[in-house]
Tab-separated table of C-alpha atoms in Angstrom:
chain	number	residue	atom	x	y	z
A	329	UNK	CA	-2.052	-9.693	-23.016
A	330	UNK	CA	-5.203	-8.242	-21.547
A	331	UNK	CA	-7.744	-6.805	-23.929
A	332	UNK	CA	-7.723	-3.055	-24.489
A	333	UNK	CA	-11.283	-2.921	-25.837
A	334	UNK	CA	-12.266	-0.275	-23.314
A	335	UNK	CA	-9.493	2.003	-24.534
A	336	UNK	CA	-11.226	2.338	-27.901
A	337	UNK	CA	-13.658	4.823	-26.394
A	338	UNK	CA	-12.876	8.499	-26.037
A	339	UNK	CA	-13.985	8.242	-22.420
A	340	UNK	CA	-11.391	5.643	-21.454
A	341	UNK	CA	-8.652	7.443	-23.352
A	342	UNK	CA	-9.557	10.693	-21.674
A	343	UNK	CA	-9.501	9.050	-18.266
A	344	UNK	CA	-6.045	7.612	-18.966
A	345	UNK	CA	-4.638	10.958	-20.033
A	346	UNK	CA	-6.166	12.830	-17.096
A	347	UNK	CA	-4.976	10.235	-14.580
A	348	UNK	CA	-1.453	10.227	-16.025
A	349	UNK	CA	-1.214	14.026	-16.018
A	350	UNK	CA	-2.343	14.186	-12.408
A	351	UNK	CA	-0.013	11.375	-11.385
A	352	UNK	CA	3.012	13.090	-12.916
A	353	UNK	CA	2.264	16.143	-10.761
A	354	UNK	CA	1.540	14.223	-7.575
A	355	UNK	CA	4.631	12.010	-7.918
A	356	UNK	CA	6.922	15.045	-7.633
A	357	UNK	CA	5.626	15.879	-4.141
A	358	UNK	CA	7.572	14.106	-1.385
A	359	UNK	CA	5.083	12.403	0.941
A	360	UNK	CA	7.186	9.731	2.639
A	361	UNK	CA	5.740	8.711	6.015
A	362	UNK	CA	7.745	7.979	9.175
A	363	UNK	CA	7.054	4.992	11.402
A	364	UNK	CA	8.907	6.557	14.343
A	365	UNK	CA	6.897	9.775	14.396
A	366	UNK	CA	4.343	10.319	17.139
A	367	UNK	CA	2.369	12.895	15.156
A	368	UNK	CA	-0.550	12.286	12.800
A	369	UNK	CA	0.107	12.577	9.937
A	370	UNK	CA	3.525	11.159	10.739
A	371	UNK	CA	5.185	13.717	8.451
A	372	UNK	CA	4.013	17.269	7.737
A	373	UNK	CA	5.015	16.995	4.078
A	374	UNK	CA	2.122	14.622	3.408
A	375	UNK	CA	-0.136	17.606	3.988
A	376	UNK	CA	1.366	19.311	0.919
A	377	UNK	CA	-0.378	16.829	-1.345
A	378	UNK	CA	-3.451	16.430	0.851
A	379	UNK	CA	-4.129	20.175	0.811
A	380	UNK	CA	-3.632	20.248	-2.971
A	381	UNK	CA	-6.153	17.437	-3.370
A	382	UNK	CA	-8.715	19.275	-1.261
A	383	UNK	CA	-8.302	22.313	-3.502
A	384	UNK	CA	-8.650	20.239	-6.670
A	385	UNK	CA	-11.807	18.589	-5.362
A	386	UNK	CA	-13.246	22.000	-4.527
A	387	UNK	CA	-12.356	23.205	-8.022
A	388	UNK	CA	-14.444	20.335	-9.390
A	389	UNK	CA	-17.403	21.919	-7.624
A	390	UNK	CA	-17.622	19.462	-4.729
A	391	UNK	CA	-18.862	21.884	-2.111
A	392	UNK	CA	-18.162	19.697	0.913
A	393	UNK	CA	-14.491	19.109	0.055
A	394	UNK	CA	-12.595	19.328	3.334
A	395	UNK	CA	-9.446	18.392	5.205
A	396	UNK	CA	-9.623	17.653	8.925
A	397	UNK	CA	-7.133	17.890	11.775
A	398	UNK	CA	-5.732	14.446	10.954
A	399	UNK	CA	-5.153	15.260	7.293
A	400	UNK	CA	-8.090	13.229	5.955
A	401	UNK	CA	-9.405	14.731	2.738
A	402	UNK	CA	-13.059	13.973	2.039
A	403	UNK	CA	-15.592	15.025	-0.572
A	404	UNK	CA	-18.890	13.845	-2.028
A	405	UNK	CA	-19.938	13.534	-5.652
A	406	UNK	CA	-23.718	14.127	-5.426
A	407	UNK	CA	-26.118	11.543	-6.797
A	408	UNK	CA	-27.502	12.062	-10.287
A	409	UNK	CA	-30.490	9.757	-9.826
A	410	UNK	CA	-33.541	10.128	-7.633
A	411	UNK	CA	-34.427	7.813	-4.812
A	412	UNK	CA	-32.412	6.039	-2.167
A	413	UNK	CA	-29.281	4.538	-3.664
A	414	UNK	CA	-26.417	2.922	-1.735
A	415	UNK	CA	-23.534	5.266	-0.920
A	416	UNK	CA	-20.106	3.906	-1.823
A	417	UNK	CA	-16.631	5.282	-1.134
A	418	UNK	CA	-13.217	5.186	-2.806
A	419	UNK	CA	-9.963	5.419	-0.845
A	420	UNK	CA	-6.314	6.007	-1.719
A	421	UNK	CA	-3.334	6.932	0.436
A	422	UNK	CA	-0.845	9.688	-0.323
A	423	UNK	CA	2.200	8.497	1.627
A	424	UNK	CA	5.088	6.501	0.193
A	425	UNK	CA	7.235	3.781	1.749
A	426	UNK	CA	10.442	4.157	3.722
A	427	UNK	CA	12.551	1.672	1.728
A	428	UNK	CA	13.533	4.159	-1.003
A	429	UNK	CA	13.593	7.960	-1.067
A	430	UNK	CA	10.475	9.755	-2.282
A	431	UNK	CA	12.231	13.134	-2.636
A	432	UNK	CA	13.113	14.746	-5.978
A	433	UNK	CA	11.169	12.187	-7.995
A	434	UNK	CA	11.727	12.717	-11.715
A	435	UNK	CA	9.116	10.637	-13.540
A	436	UNK	CA	9.702	9.726	-17.178
A	437	UNK	CA	6.870	8.948	-19.614
A	438	UNK	CA	7.622	7.059	-22.823
A	439	UNK	CA	6.333	4.407	-25.206
A	440	UNK	CA	7.858	1.041	-24.384
A	441	UNK	CA	9.178	-1.003	-27.301
A	442	UNK	CA	10.205	-4.117	-25.388
A	443	UNK	CA	13.308	-5.438	-23.685
A	444	UNK	CA	15.117	-4.009	-20.689
A	445	UNK	CA	14.582	-0.454	-19.450
A	446	UNK	CA	17.705	1.340	-18.216
A	447	UNK	CA	16.796	4.042	-15.695
A	448	UNK	CA	19.021	6.985	-16.529
A	449	UNK	CA	22.592	6.781	-15.238
A	450	UNK	CA	21.556	5.145	-11.962
A	451	UNK	CA	22.589	1.622	-12.870
A	452	UNK	CA	19.042	0.450	-12.146
A	453	UNK	CA	17.431	-1.679	-14.867
A	454	UNK	CA	13.906	-3.035	-15.181
A	455	UNK	CA	14.215	-6.508	-16.696
A	456	UNK	CA	11.311	-8.556	-18.103
A	457	UNK	CA	12.546	-11.691	-16.334
A	458	UNK	CA	12.395	-9.876	-12.978
A	459	UNK	CA	9.143	-8.014	-13.681
A	460	UNK	CA	6.959	-10.554	-15.516
A	461	UNK	CA	4.165	-8.137	-16.468
A	462	UNK	CA	6.580	-5.876	-18.361
A	463	UNK	CA	6.738	-8.020	-21.510
A	464	UNK	CA	2.949	-7.748	-21.860
A	465	UNK	CA	3.180	-3.983	-22.254
A	466	UNK	CA	5.256	-3.566	-25.412
A	467	UNK	CA	3.696	-0.734	-27.405
A	468	UNK	CA	2.136	0.863	-24.320
A	469	UNK	CA	3.026	4.115	-22.623
A	470	UNK	CA	4.868	3.620	-19.344
A	471	UNK	CA	6.003	5.892	-16.528
A	472	UNK	CA	9.179	5.113	-14.581
A	473	UNK	CA	11.663	6.968	-12.381
A	474	UNK	CA	15.271	7.877	-13.194
A	475	UNK	CA	16.362	5.040	-10.908
A	476	UNK	CA	17.358	7.179	-7.920
A	477	UNK	CA	13.969	7.269	-6.149
A	478	UNK	CA	10.757	5.329	-6.015
A	479	UNK	CA	7.970	6.445	-8.338
A	480	UNK	CA	5.162	6.593	-5.798
A	481	UNK	CA	2.555	4.759	-7.859
A	482	UNK	CA	1.825	3.095	-4.521
A	483	UNK	CA	-0.472	4.860	-4.098
A	484	UNK	CA	-0.408	8.178	-5.922
A	485	UNK	CA	-1.616	6.257	-8.960
A	486	UNK	CA	-4.755	5.358	-7.015
A	487	UNK	CA	-5.131	8.983	-5.980
A	488	UNK	CA	-4.818	10.152	-9.598
A	489	UNK	CA	-7.258	7.534	-10.871
A	490	UNK	CA	-9.893	8.457	-8.295
A	491	UNK	CA	-9.441	12.138	-9.136
A	492	UNK	CA	-9.778	11.447	-12.867
A	493	UNK	CA	-12.912	9.381	-12.286
A	494	UNK	CA	-14.356	12.100	-10.031
A	495	UNK	CA	-13.733	14.748	-12.660
A	496	UNK	CA	-15.389	12.555	-15.297
A	497	UNK	CA	-18.481	11.945	-13.181
A	498	UNK	CA	-18.808	15.644	-12.338
A	499	UNK	CA	-18.509	16.756	-15.959
A	500	UNK	CA	-20.875	14.037	-17.218
A	501	UNK	CA	-24.007	14.424	-15.073
A	502	UNK	CA	-25.925	12.212	-17.499
A	503	UNK	CA	-24.138	9.203	-15.973
A	504	UNK	CA	-26.535	7.636	-13.434
A	505	UNK	CA	-25.022	7.079	-9.987
A	506	UNK	CA	-25.731	7.501	-6.310
A	507	UNK	CA	-23.667	9.567	-3.902
A	508	UNK	CA	-19.960	8.724	-4.078
A	509	UNK	CA	-17.601	9.521	-1.215
A	510	UNK	CA	-13.928	10.190	-1.833
A	511	UNK	CA	-11.291	9.821	0.886
A	512	UNK	CA	-7.552	10.475	0.686
A	513	UNK	CA	-5.497	9.646	3.760
A	514	UNK	CA	-1.926	9.682	5.048
A	515	UNK	CA	0.189	7.009	6.751
A	516	UNK	CA	-0.973	3.768	5.149
A	517	UNK	CA	2.619	2.626	4.744
A	518	UNK	CA	3.213	2.786	8.500
A	519	UNK	CA	-0.008	0.927	9.306
A	520	UNK	CA	-1.975	3.891	10.672
A	521	UNK	CA	-3.762	5.099	7.556
A	522	UNK	CA	-7.385	5.182	8.710
A	523	UNK	CA	-7.149	4.741	12.479
A	524	UNK	CA	-8.660	8.178	13.187
A	525	UNK	CA	-11.249	8.153	10.406
A	526	UNK	CA	-14.887	8.505	11.557
A	527	UNK	CA	-16.098	5.708	9.313
A	528	UNK	CA	-19.751	5.921	10.344
A	529	UNK	CA	-19.940	9.533	9.171
A	530	UNK	CA	-19.291	8.443	5.590
A	531	UNK	CA	-22.639	6.663	5.507
A	532	UNK	CA	-21.246	4.183	2.968
A	533	UNK	CA	-22.375	0.572	2.638
A	534	UNK	CA	-19.167	-0.412	0.853
A	535	UNK	CA	-15.801	1.054	-0.056
A	536	UNK	CA	-12.945	0.260	-2.414
A	537	UNK	CA	-9.272	1.014	-2.027
A	538	UNK	CA	-7.553	1.773	-5.333
A	539	UNK	CA	-4.180	0.401	-4.310
A	540	UNK	CA	-3.511	-2.736	-6.360
A	541	UNK	CA	-1.273	-3.710	-9.236
A	542	UNK	CA	-1.964	-5.654	-12.450
A	543	UNK	CA	-4.916	-4.551	-14.586
A	544	UNK	CA	-7.951	-6.769	-14.059
A	545	UNK	CA	-6.928	-7.924	-10.596
A	546	UNK	CA	-9.012	-7.403	-7.502
A	547	UNK	CA	-8.338	-8.489	-3.954
A	548	UNK	CA	-10.786	-9.550	-1.299
A	549	UNK	CA	-8.114	-11.176	0.848
A	550	UNK	CA	-4.957	-9.779	2.424
A	551	UNK	CA	-2.362	-10.922	4.889
A	552	UNK	CA	-3.077	-10.395	8.548
A	553	UNK	CA	-0.215	-8.272	9.818
A	554	UNK	CA	1.698	-7.701	13.040
A	555	UNK	CA	4.855	-5.920	14.025
A	556	UNK	CA	7.450	-6.904	16.600
A	557	UNK	CA	10.115	-4.818	18.317
A	558	UNK	CA	12.890	-6.594	20.190
A	559	UNK	CA	15.006	-4.482	22.534
A	560	UNK	CA	18.317	-6.021	23.552
A	561	UNK	CA	20.252	-4.497	26.448
A	562	UNK	CA	23.819	-5.565	26.975
A	563	UNK	CA	26.341	-4.461	29.612
A	564	UNK	CA	28.508	-1.444	28.801
A	565	UNK	CA	32.078	-0.803	29.926
A	566	UNK	CA	35.228	0.706	28.439
A	567	UNK	CA	36.555	-1.871	25.953
A	568	UNK	CA	40.047	-1.589	27.408
A	569	UNK	CA	38.805	-3.148	30.636
A	570	UNK	CA	36.036	-5.264	29.134
A	571	UNK	CA	37.286	-8.796	29.756
A	572	UNK	CA	34.665	-10.686	31.679
A	573	UNK	CA	32.510	-7.581	31.960
A	574	UNK	CA	31.290	-6.426	28.535
A	575	UNK	CA	28.072	-7.842	27.064
A	576	UNK	CA	27.821	-6.602	23.488
A	577	UNK	CA	24.208	-6.010	22.421
A	578	UNK	CA	25.171	-5.922	18.745
A	579	UNK	CA	26.558	-9.445	18.948
A	580	UNK	CA	23.414	-10.664	20.697
A	581	UNK	CA	21.274	-9.044	17.982
A	582	UNK	CA	23.417	-10.719	15.325
A	583	UNK	CA	22.987	-14.047	17.066
A	584	UNK	CA	19.211	-13.647	17.100
A	585	UNK	CA	19.028	-12.723	13.413
A	586	UNK	CA	21.364	-15.581	12.491
A	587	UNK	CA	18.882	-18.021	14.040
A	588	UNK	CA	16.141	-17.039	11.565
A	589	UNK	CA	15.607	-19.920	9.110
A	590	UNK	CA	17.270	-19.395	5.741
A	591	UNK	CA	14.802	-21.404	3.678
A	592	UNK	CA	11.481	-20.589	5.364
A	593	UNK	CA	9.531	-17.822	7.112
A	594	UNK	CA	11.109	-15.077	4.997
A	595	UNK	CA	9.715	-13.011	2.098
A	596	UNK	CA	12.642	-13.980	-0.131
A	597	UNK	CA	11.898	-17.718	0.237
A	598	UNK	CA	8.079	-17.799	0.392
A	599	UNK	CA	5.192	-17.143	-1.958
A	600	UNK	CA	1.532	-18.003	-2.415
A	601	UNK	CA	-0.118	-18.440	0.951
A	602	UNK	CA	3.071	-18.805	2.974
A	603	UNK	CA	3.642	-16.232	5.700
A	604	UNK	CA	6.900	-14.760	6.927
A	605	UNK	CA	8.932	-13.052	9.656
A	606	UNK	CA	10.882	-10.153	8.138
A	607	UNK	CA	13.526	-8.024	9.916
A	608	UNK	CA	13.186	-4.429	8.711
A	609	UNK	CA	15.432	-2.326	10.950
A	610	UNK	CA	18.477	-2.631	13.200
A	611	UNK	CA	19.382	0.374	15.340
A	612	UNK	CA	21.592	0.899	18.361
A	613	UNK	CA	25.090	0.368	19.710
A	614	UNK	CA	27.047	-2.129	21.771
A	615	UNK	CA	25.025	-1.270	24.882
A	616	UNK	CA	21.511	-1.449	23.417
A	617	UNK	CA	20.006	-2.545	20.090
A	618	UNK	CA	16.473	-2.512	18.713
A	619	UNK	CA	15.381	-5.009	16.075
A	620	UNK	CA	12.128	-4.456	14.187
A	621	UNK	CA	10.168	-7.109	12.343
A	622	UNK	CA	7.006	-7.256	10.297
A	623	UNK	CA	5.115	-10.542	10.572
A	624	UNK	CA	2.560	-11.689	8.002
A	625	UNK	CA	0.228	-14.612	7.324
A	626	UNK	CA	-3.206	-15.189	5.811
A	627	UNK	CA	-4.386	-17.158	8.829
A	628	UNK	CA	-4.563	-15.557	12.276
A	629	UNK	CA	-3.448	-18.703	14.110
A	630	UNK	CA	-0.353	-18.923	11.903
A	631	UNK	CA	0.352	-15.235	12.511
A	632	UNK	CA	0.285	-15.952	16.244
A	633	UNK	CA	2.627	-18.886	15.644
A	634	UNK	CA	5.157	-16.625	13.880
A	635	UNK	CA	5.061	-14.178	16.787
A	636	UNK	CA	5.605	-16.991	19.258
A	637	UNK	CA	8.543	-18.183	17.152
A	638	UNK	CA	10.169	-14.764	17.562
A	639	UNK	CA	9.591	-14.814	21.309
A	640	UNK	CA	11.236	-18.253	21.534
A	641	UNK	CA	14.266	-17.016	19.624
A	642	UNK	CA	14.556	-14.061	21.980
A	643	UNK	CA	14.366	-16.356	25.006
A	644	UNK	CA	16.993	-18.688	23.576
A	645	UNK	CA	19.440	-15.861	22.925
A	646	UNK	CA	18.755	-14.298	26.332
A	647	UNK	CA	19.565	-17.645	27.952
A	648	UNK	CA	23.065	-17.572	26.446
A	649	UNK	CA	23.920	-14.423	28.415
A	650	UNK	CA	22.124	-13.985	31.770
A	651	UNK	CA	23.525	-10.476	32.211
A	652	UNK	CA	21.578	-9.265	29.183
A	653	UNK	CA	17.896	-8.442	28.942
A	654	UNK	CA	15.731	-8.956	25.857
A	655	UNK	CA	12.208	-7.557	25.644
A	656	UNK	CA	9.728	-8.428	22.907
A	657	UNK	CA	6.818	-6.113	22.100
A	658	UNK	CA	4.236	-7.151	19.517
A	659	UNK	CA	1.200	-5.419	18.023
A	660	UNK	CA	-1.451	-6.595	15.552
A	661	UNK	CA	-1.633	-4.078	12.692
A	662	UNK	CA	-4.535	-5.430	10.620
A	663	UNK	CA	-6.532	-8.575	9.884
A	664	UNK	CA	-7.406	-10.459	6.715
A	665	UNK	CA	-10.580	-8.971	5.199
A	666	UNK	CA	-11.651	-12.295	3.649
A	667	UNK	CA	-14.280	-13.513	6.101
A	668	UNK	CA	-16.128	-10.189	6.342
A	669	UNK	CA	-16.276	-9.716	2.574
A	670	UNK	CA	-17.571	-13.270	2.156
A	671	UNK	CA	-20.654	-12.167	4.102
A	672	UNK	CA	-21.262	-9.338	1.586
A	673	UNK	CA	-20.749	-11.035	-1.812
A	674	UNK	CA	-22.406	-8.210	-3.759
A	675	UNK	CA	-19.494	-5.868	-2.990
A	676	UNK	CA	-16.953	-7.992	-4.840
A	677	UNK	CA	-19.496	-9.122	-7.464
A	678	UNK	CA	-20.134	-5.504	-8.433
A	679	UNK	CA	-16.398	-4.909	-8.753
A	680	UNK	CA	-16.033	-7.945	-10.994
A	681	UNK	CA	-18.846	-6.659	-13.214
A	682	UNK	CA	-17.217	-3.216	-13.430
A	683	UNK	CA	-13.933	-4.791	-14.528
A	684	UNK	CA	-15.738	-6.792	-17.211
A	685	UNK	CA	-17.406	-3.626	-18.486
A	686	UNK	CA	-14.029	-1.999	-19.160
A	687	UNK	CA	-13.006	-4.979	-21.273
A	688	UNK	CA	-10.988	-7.047	-18.808
A	689	UNK	CA	-11.507	-10.458	-17.293
A	690	UNK	CA	-11.561	-10.021	-13.500
A	691	UNK	CA	-9.056	-12.091	-11.574
A	692	UNK	CA	-9.193	-12.512	-7.804
A	693	UNK	CA	-5.807	-12.626	-6.132
A	694	UNK	CA	-4.614	-12.473	-2.536
A	695	UNK	CA	-2.417	-9.596	-1.406
A	696	UNK	CA	0.815	-10.618	0.244
A	697	UNK	CA	0.514	-7.435	2.256
A	698	UNK	CA	-2.232	-5.190	3.561
A	699	UNK	CA	-4.228	-2.161	2.521
A	700	UNK	CA	-6.252	0.432	4.364
A	701	UNK	CA	-9.125	-1.821	3.336
A	702	UNK	CA	-7.963	-4.394	5.881
A	703	UNK	CA	-8.482	-1.893	8.688
A	704	UNK	CA	-11.635	-0.363	7.206
A	705	UNK	CA	-13.206	-3.811	6.907
A	706	UNK	CA	-12.394	-4.513	10.543
A	707	UNK	CA	-13.948	-1.120	11.426
A	708	UNK	CA	-17.225	-2.168	9.805
A	709	UNK	CA	-16.820	-0.832	6.253
A	710	UNK	CA	-16.189	-3.777	3.869
A	711	UNK	CA	-13.436	-2.686	1.476
A	712	UNK	CA	-11.870	-4.831	-1.275
A	713	UNK	CA	-9.038	-3.552	-3.450
A	714	UNK	CA	-8.881	-2.406	-7.093
A	715	UNK	CA	-5.867	-2.528	-9.428
A	716	UNK	CA	-3.963	0.659	-10.359
A	717	UNK	CA	-1.622	-0.639	-13.077
A	718	UNK	CA	1.494	-0.071	-10.974
A	719	UNK	CA	4.286	-2.616	-10.551
A	720	UNK	CA	7.410	-3.225	-8.435
A	721	UNK	CA	6.348	-0.892	-5.637
A	722	UNK	CA	8.752	0.235	-2.904
A	723	UNK	CA	11.718	0.129	-5.297
A	724	UNK	CA	13.606	2.349	-7.729
A	725	UNK	CA	12.380	0.032	-10.502
A	726	UNK	CA	8.720	0.921	-9.996
A	727	UNK	CA	6.700	1.459	-13.165
A	728	UNK	CA	3.116	1.971	-14.295
A	729	UNK	CA	1.207	1.698	-17.574
A	730	UNK	CA	-0.794	4.766	-18.646
A	731	UNK	CA	-3.425	2.687	-20.460
A	732	UNK	CA	-3.963	0.619	-17.331
A	733	UNK	CA	-4.458	3.799	-15.320
A	734	UNK	CA	-7.313	4.624	-17.674
A	735	UNK	CA	-8.803	1.175	-17.136
A	736	UNK	CA	-8.636	1.633	-13.354
A	737	UNK	CA	-10.344	5.028	-13.541
A	738	UNK	CA	-12.974	3.602	-15.905
A	739	UNK	CA	-13.618	0.776	-13.416
A	740	UNK	CA	-14.410	3.389	-10.749
A	741	UNK	CA	-16.880	5.112	-13.086
A	742	UNK	CA	-18.557	1.795	-13.900
A	743	UNK	CA	-18.802	0.852	-10.223
A	744	UNK	CA	-20.641	4.064	-9.463
A	745	UNK	CA	-23.227	3.181	-12.124
A	746	UNK	CA	-23.583	-0.461	-11.088
A	747	UNK	CA	-24.339	0.453	-7.460
A	748	UNK	CA	-27.125	2.725	-8.758
A	749	UNK	CA	-28.585	-0.130	-10.751
A	750	UNK	CA	-27.150	1.025	-14.052
């Protein structure tokens, strides 16, 4: 079990309580994004939380708190020390994933005594053998859902922790730090979180997303990500006169999916540094079907190999029925941040020191996914990732530890001081 030395201080306890209180409020606001939308943000309901956050930042006295036409909320915590100090930024996204509903979230806060956690009458159960970190949190306060929705700790926990840290820095001007930028954005879950952000205007030398999981972890490496859309067009005709004429697009789509390997290239059969090809959506009818895939790998050449594998499958299935047409469209979503961050070792070193200062041993891990930091790093703003304390994201069994939320917020406060030389 990780040490809780930092929680002995009133500061860390206060940060935990403030972050938890904010998170409970934010979690109740539905902010699910929509991959199919052509607007930005992709859903108007994300603005409900974004506008609230702008107001809360203004209430802290941050006079430049603003929200722009894309929904980006920004604010600056002014420096408390004289002289030129590096500007750093903290990011978190407000949207939640499509896999599980984010509407009518009913978070439950309680002290965990061990064993399984039944989530209301939903039939959903959080089991220690399925969520390995759970057994380490006996005696801690946890927040879960009622089992009918996701919780939204990805990434409303990061939002709450940044807000708690901002409030602490504002109300404790004796803490030495340079200017700190805060950014909250929509649409991370659909891969468009920071695409419209004027990064240069932040003036930051480094940034940190607060969008991780287990306390003490930090990430300076993510998957590179791509998406693929395969459109299959069959040949329609009334089924009563279909012999020799009908080409059923659903059957062709089924044939393509059935050719995916069962013991490789899939998230359910890979771990560590293995990449995957993952079907996420099937939509259509017997005349036309669309298949969507996300494709992931830590190495760009292997990512390209996975995409080529999909194209070969499409060609093979198309060859079985010349009257059909199968089109494959691919797009790179983000790249691994590893190589860029390796050229700026002080950014991760400072994060490791901040984690040590809150009483944890820092542990570098690789994200089998991406963050806004992947895109920000590619845009010229190196951005590793900080833990939030949340677990089992994108599911009804999502949970988060209140004490770990305090440790994440305390890490933000420590980072601000370290970058100022404190």
